[in-house]
Amino acid sequence: MSGTKIDGLTVSSLVRERVKKATEELKSQGIQPCLATVLIGDNPASATYVKNKQKACAEVGIKTKDHKLPSTTTQAEMNSLIDTLNQDKEVHGILVQLPLPPQCSEFETTSRISPLKDVDGLTPHNTGLLSMKKAMLKACTPSGIMELFEHYSIPLEGKNVTVINRSNLVGKPLIHMLLEKNATVTIAHSKTKNLANVCKNADIIITGVGDRTKFTLTPEMISDGTVVIDVATSRLDGKLIGDCDFEKIIQKASFASPVPGGVGPMTIAMLLKNTVTAASMSKLGRN
Ligand code: GUN
């Protein structure tokens, strides 16, 4: 038996179509949606991610403002740039690509972004709203995963969902998004005992470890018909890989997402969606 491949490229293109229409609508009202990207240092993976985000913006008519800072940038310089972008009426969304160099604090940096321009959904304000089901701007990768569940009509109510990731970008926001859909959520991590049992009991596994030397989700670890979402990205011999061997896991799973071509394109699509949402909020004169 072989399950259904979750095609993030197709689903993300549907989201991007919707964003393009919303962008045209905003432009007809005199609002040009605009995303400011901030890249610090010369991490090649981060540079590629930012370039891909800018290209995706251009394709749907969202303007971008590109800010590249040296790896020696201080927290004070970073704060000053964010203050400027917060004040800039032309800018609706601010994306500071993570990770940051060690002298900059991710908490201080993301907290400084205006919640109305927080297209990553990482500010304490927006993460708090998410926990109360009130957030307008939600973290992009988890939102993209929820969009995949919706598109493939994968039910969540009452399901056991195991998330193997506890980051601010993925695992923590997923807790609230999944709970809102009445799933039973288990967050697993490097100190979890009996991970194999936790995986066996799951109807849905969302895995995001990103280091095959530490963890691989194998078919033996899952039950027949499990839904597997692979959020991890790492490189092996220059090739992008996730936590699973897709061709093997799909033999046992009912649905599985590949890497690349699964969650990755959804993250970018949801960033575009958030940027248009932020631009729409600007109509209310709040940013
Ligand atoms: N680094 C890896 N993923 C992300 C993301 O979704 N947003 C930001 N800002 N940085 C990242």
Coordinates of C-alpha atoms and ligand atoms in Angstrom, one line a residue:
M1 CA 0.0 0.0 0.0
S2 CA 1.2 3.5 -0.7
G3 CA -0.2 6.8 0.7
T4 CA -0.9 10.1 -0.9
K5 CA 2.0 12.6 -1.5
I6 CA 1.3 16.0 0.0
D7 CA 2.2 18.3 -2.7
G8 CA 3.3 21.6 -1.2
L9 CA 4.1 23.1 -4.5
T10 CA 0.6 22.8 -5.8
V11 CA -1.1 23.9 -2.6
S12 CA 1.3 26.9 -2.2
S13 CA 0.5 28.0 -5.8
L14 CA -3.2 28.1 -4.9
V15 CA -2.4 30.3 -1.8
R16 CA -0.2 32.5 -4.0
E17 CA -3.0 32.9 -6.5
R18 CA -5.3 34.1 -3.7
V19 CA -2.6 36.5 -2.4
K20 CA -2.0 37.9 -5.9
K21 CA -5.7 38.8 -6.2
A22 CA -5.8 40.4 -2.8
T23 CA -2.6 42.4 -3.7
E24 CA -4.3 43.6 -6.9
E25 CA -7.4 44.6 -4.8
L26 CA -5.2 46.5 -2.4
K27 CA -3.3 48.3 -5.2
S28 CA -6.6 49.4 -6.7
Q29 CA -7.3 51.1 -3.3
G30 CA -3.9 52.8 -3.4
I31 CA -2.1 50.5 -1.1
Q32 CA 1.1 48.8 -2.4
P33 CA 1.8 45.8 -0.1
C34 CA 5.5 46.0 0.9
L35 CA 7.7 43.6 2.9
A36 CA 11.1 44.7 4.4
T37 CA 13.6 41.8 4.6
V38 CA 16.5 42.0 7.0
L39 CA 19.4 39.6 6.6
I40 CA 22.4 39.8 8.9
G41 CA 25.7 38.1 8.1
D42 CA 26.6 35.8 5.3
N43 CA 24.9 32.5 6.1
P44 CA 24.4 31.1 2.6
A45 CA 21.2 29.2 3.5
S46 CA 19.7 32.3 5.0
A47 CA 20.7 34.4 2.0
T48 CA 19.0 31.8 -0.3
Y49 CA 15.8 31.8 1.9
V50 CA 15.6 35.6 1.8
K51 CA 16.2 35.7 -2.0
N52 CA 13.4 33.1 -2.5
K53 CA 11.0 35.1 -0.3
Q54 CA 11.8 38.3 -2.3
K55 CA 11.3 36.5 -5.6
A56 CA 7.9 35.1 -4.4
C57 CA 6.9 38.6 -3.3
A58 CA 7.7 40.0 -6.8
E59 CA 5.6 37.2 -8.4
V60 CA 2.5 38.2 -6.6
G61 CA 3.0 42.0 -6.8
I62 CA 4.3 42.6 -3.3
K63 CA 7.1 45.2 -3.1
T64 CA 10.2 44.3 -1.1
K65 CA 12.8 46.5 0.6
D66 CA 16.1 44.7 1.1
H67 CA 18.3 45.3 4.1
K68 CA 21.6 43.5 4.4
L69 CA 23.7 44.0 7.5
P70 CA 27.2 42.7 8.3
S71 CA 27.7 39.8 10.7
T72 CA 29.2 42.3 13.2
T73 CA 25.9 44.3 13.5
T74 CA 25.2 45.2 17.2
Q75 CA 21.9 44.8 18.9
A76 CA 21.7 48.7 19.1
E77 CA 22.1 48.9 15.3
M78 CA 19.5 46.2 14.8
N79 CA 17.1 47.9 17.1
S80 CA 17.6 51.2 15.3
L81 CA 16.8 49.6 11.9
I82 CA 13.7 47.9 13.3
D83 CA 12.6 51.3 14.8
T84 CA 13.0 52.9 11.3
L85 CA 11.0 50.1 9.6
N86 CA 8.3 50.3 12.3
Q87 CA 7.9 54.0 11.5
D88 CA 8.1 53.6 7.7
K89 CA 4.5 54.0 6.4
E90 CA 5.4 52.3 3.1
V91 CA 6.4 49.1 4.9
H92 CA 3.6 46.7 6.0
G93 CA 5.7 43.6 7.0
I94 CA 9.1 43.1 8.6
L95 CA 11.0 39.9 8.2
V96 CA 14.2 39.5 10.1
Q97 CA 15.7 36.2 8.9
L98 CA 16.8 33.8 11.7
P99 CA 19.2 32.7 13.1
L100 CA 20.9 35.9 14.2
P101 CA 24.6 36.2 15.0
P102 CA 25.4 35.5 18.7
Q103 CA 25.7 39.1 19.7
C104 CA 22.1 39.8 18.8
S105 CA 19.2 38.4 20.8
E106 CA 16.4 36.8 18.9
F107 CA 14.0 37.7 21.7
E108 CA 15.0 41.4 21.8
T109 CA 15.0 41.6 18.1
T110 CA 11.6 40.0 17.3
S111 CA 10.0 41.7 20.3
R112 CA 10.9 45.1 18.9
I113 CA 9.0 44.6 15.7
S114 CA 5.6 46.3 15.6
P115 CA 3.0 43.5 16.2
L116 CA 1.1 45.0 13.2
K117 CA 4.1 44.4 10.9
D118 CA 5.1 41.0 12.5
V119 CA 4.6 38.8 9.4
D120 CA 6.5 36.0 11.1
G121 CA 4.0 36.0 14.0
L122 CA 6.9 35.9 16.5
T123 CA 6.4 38.9 18.7
P124 CA 5.2 38.2 22.3
H125 CA 2.0 40.1 21.4
N126 CA 1.1 37.9 18.5
T127 CA 2.2 34.6 20.1
G128 CA -0.1 35.6 23.1
L129 CA -3.0 36.3 20.8
L130 CA -2.4 33.0 19.1
S131 CA -2.8 31.2 22.4
M132 CA -6.2 33.0 22.8
K133 CA -7.4 32.2 19.2
K134 CA -7.2 35.9 18.3
A135 CA -4.1 36.2 16.2
M136 CA -4.2 37.9 12.7
L137 CA -0.5 37.2 12.0
K138 CA 0.6 33.7 12.8
A139 CA 3.9 31.9 12.3
C140 CA 4.3 30.9 8.7
T141 CA 5.5 27.3 8.8
P142 CA 2.8 26.1 11.2
S143 CA 0.2 28.1 9.2
G144 CA 1.4 26.4 6.1
I145 CA 1.1 23.0 7.7
M146 CA -2.5 23.8 8.8
E147 CA -3.3 24.8 5.2
L148 CA -2.0 21.4 4.0
F149 CA -4.4 19.6 6.4
E150 CA -7.2 21.8 5.2
H151 CA -6.5 21.2 1.5
Y152 CA -6.2 17.4 1.8
S153 CA -9.3 17.3 4.2
I154 CA -7.2 15.6 6.9
P155 CA -9.3 15.6 10.0
L156 CA -7.7 16.8 13.2
E157 CA -10.6 16.6 15.7
G158 CA -9.8 14.0 18.4
K159 CA -6.6 12.9 16.7
N160 CA -3.4 12.2 18.4
V161 CA -0.8 14.6 16.9
T162 CA 2.8 14.2 17.8
V163 CA 5.1 17.2 17.0
I164 CA 8.8 16.4 17.2
N165 CA 9.9 20.1 17.5
R166 CA 9.6 22.6 20.3
S167 CA 10.9 25.8 18.6
N168 CA 9.2 29.2 18.6
L169 CA 9.0 29.0 14.8
V170 CA 7.3 25.6 14.5
G171 CA 6.4 23.4 17.6
K172 CA 5.1 26.0 20.0
P173 CA 2.7 27.8 17.6
L174 CA 1.5 24.4 16.4
I175 CA 0.3 23.5 19.9
H176 CA -2.3 26.3 19.7
M177 CA -3.2 25.8 16.1
L178 CA -3.8 22.1 16.6
L179 CA -5.6 22.6 19.9
E180 CA -8.0 25.0 18.2
K181 CA -8.9 22.2 15.9
N182 CA -9.5 19.9 18.9
A183 CA -6.5 17.6 18.3
T184 CA -4.7 16.0 21.3
V185 CA -1.2 17.4 21.0
T186 CA 2.0 15.8 22.2
I187 CA 5.3 17.8 21.9
A188 CA 8.3 15.5 21.8
H189 CA 12.0 16.6 21.9
S190 CA 15.5 15.3 22.6
K191 CA 14.7 14.4 26.2
T192 CA 11.4 12.6 25.4
K193 CA 11.4 9.0 26.8
N194 CA 10.2 6.3 24.5
L195 CA 9.9 8.4 21.4
A196 CA 9.1 5.2 19.4
N197 CA 6.0 4.6 21.5
V198 CA 4.9 8.2 21.2
C199 CA 5.2 7.9 17.4
K200 CA 3.4 4.6 17.3
N201 CA 0.4 6.1 19.1
A202 CA 0.2 9.1 16.8
D203 CA -2.4 9.5 14.1
I204 CA -0.4 12.4 12.8
I205 CA 3.4 13.0 13.2
I206 CA 4.9 16.4 12.4
T207 CA 8.6 15.9 12.5
G208 CA 11.2 18.8 12.5
V209 CA 14.5 17.6 14.0
G210 CA 16.7 18.4 11.0
D211 CA 19.7 16.3 11.9
R212 CA 19.8 12.7 10.6
T213 CA 22.8 11.9 12.8
K214 CA 20.4 12.3 15.7
F215 CA 17.0 11.2 14.4
T216 CA 15.4 9.6 11.4
L217 CA 11.7 8.8 11.4
T218 CA 11.5 5.3 9.9
P219 CA 8.5 3.2 8.8
E220 CA 9.0 0.9 11.7
M221 CA 8.3 3.8 14.1
I222 CA 4.9 4.6 12.7
S223 CA 1.5 2.8 12.6
D224 CA -0.2 1.9 9.3
G225 CA -2.1 4.9 7.9
T226 CA -0.3 7.6 10.0
V227 CA -0.1 11.1 8.4
V228 CA 3.5 12.3 8.3
I229 CA 4.5 15.9 7.8
D230 CA 8.2 16.4 7.5
V231 CA 9.2 20.0 8.4
A232 CA 13.0 19.3 8.7
T233 CA 15.6 20.5 6.3
S234 CA 19.2 19.5 6.3
R235 CA 21.8 18.7 3.7
L236 CA 23.4 15.3 2.8
D237 CA 26.0 15.3 0.0
G238 CA 24.6 18.7 -1.1
K239 CA 21.0 17.3 -1.3
L240 CA 18.1 18.8 0.8
I241 CA 16.6 16.1 3.0
G242 CA 14.1 15.9 5.8
D243 CA 13.7 13.6 8.8
C244 CA 12.2 10.8 6.7
D245 CA 13.1 8.8 3.7
F246 CA 10.0 9.8 1.7
E247 CA 9.9 6.8 -0.6
K248 CA 10.0 4.5 2.4
I249 CA 7.6 6.3 4.7
I250 CA 4.9 6.7 2.0
Q251 CA 4.6 2.9 1.8
K252 CA 3.1 2.9 5.3
A253 CA 1.7 6.4 5.8
S254 CA -1.8 7.5 4.5
F255 CA -0.3 10.9 3.6
A256 CA 3.3 12.1 3.7
S257 CA 5.0 15.4 2.7
P258 CA 8.3 15.2 0.8
V259 CA 11.4 17.4 1.3
P260 CA 11.8 19.4 -0.8
G261 CA 8.4 20.2 -2.2
G262 CA 6.3 19.8 1.0
V263 CA 6.2 22.3 3.8
G264 CA 9.0 24.6 2.5
P265 CA 6.9 26.3 -0.3
M266 CA 4.0 26.7 2.1
T267 CA 6.2 28.7 4.5
I268 CA 6.8 31.3 1.8
A269 CA 3.2 31.3 0.7
M270 CA 2.0 32.0 4.2
L271 CA 4.6 34.9 4.5
L272 CA 3.0 36.4 1.4
K273 CA -0.5 35.9 2.9
N274 CA 0.6 37.6 6.2
T275 CA 2.1 40.5 4.3
V276 CA -1.2 41.2 2.5
T277 CA -3.0 40.8 5.8
A278 CA -0.7 43.4 7.4
A279 CA -1.2 45.7 4.4
S280 CA -5.0 45.3 4.8
M281 CA -4.7 46.2 8.5
S282 CA -2.9 49.4 7.5
K283 CA -6.2 50.5 5.9
L284 CA -7.5 50.7 9.5
G285 CA -4.8 53.3 10.1
R286 CA -3.2 51.2 12.9
N287 CA 0.3 51.0 11.4
Ligands
GUN1 N1 14.6 31.0 9.7 C1 14.1 29.7 9.4 N2 12.7 29.8 9.2 C2 12.4 31.1 9.4 C3 11.1 31.8 9.3 O1 10.1 31.2 9.1 N3 11.2 33.1 9.6 C4 12.4 33.7 9.9 N4 12.3 35.0 10.1 N5 13.5 33.1 9.9 C5 13.6 31.8 9.7

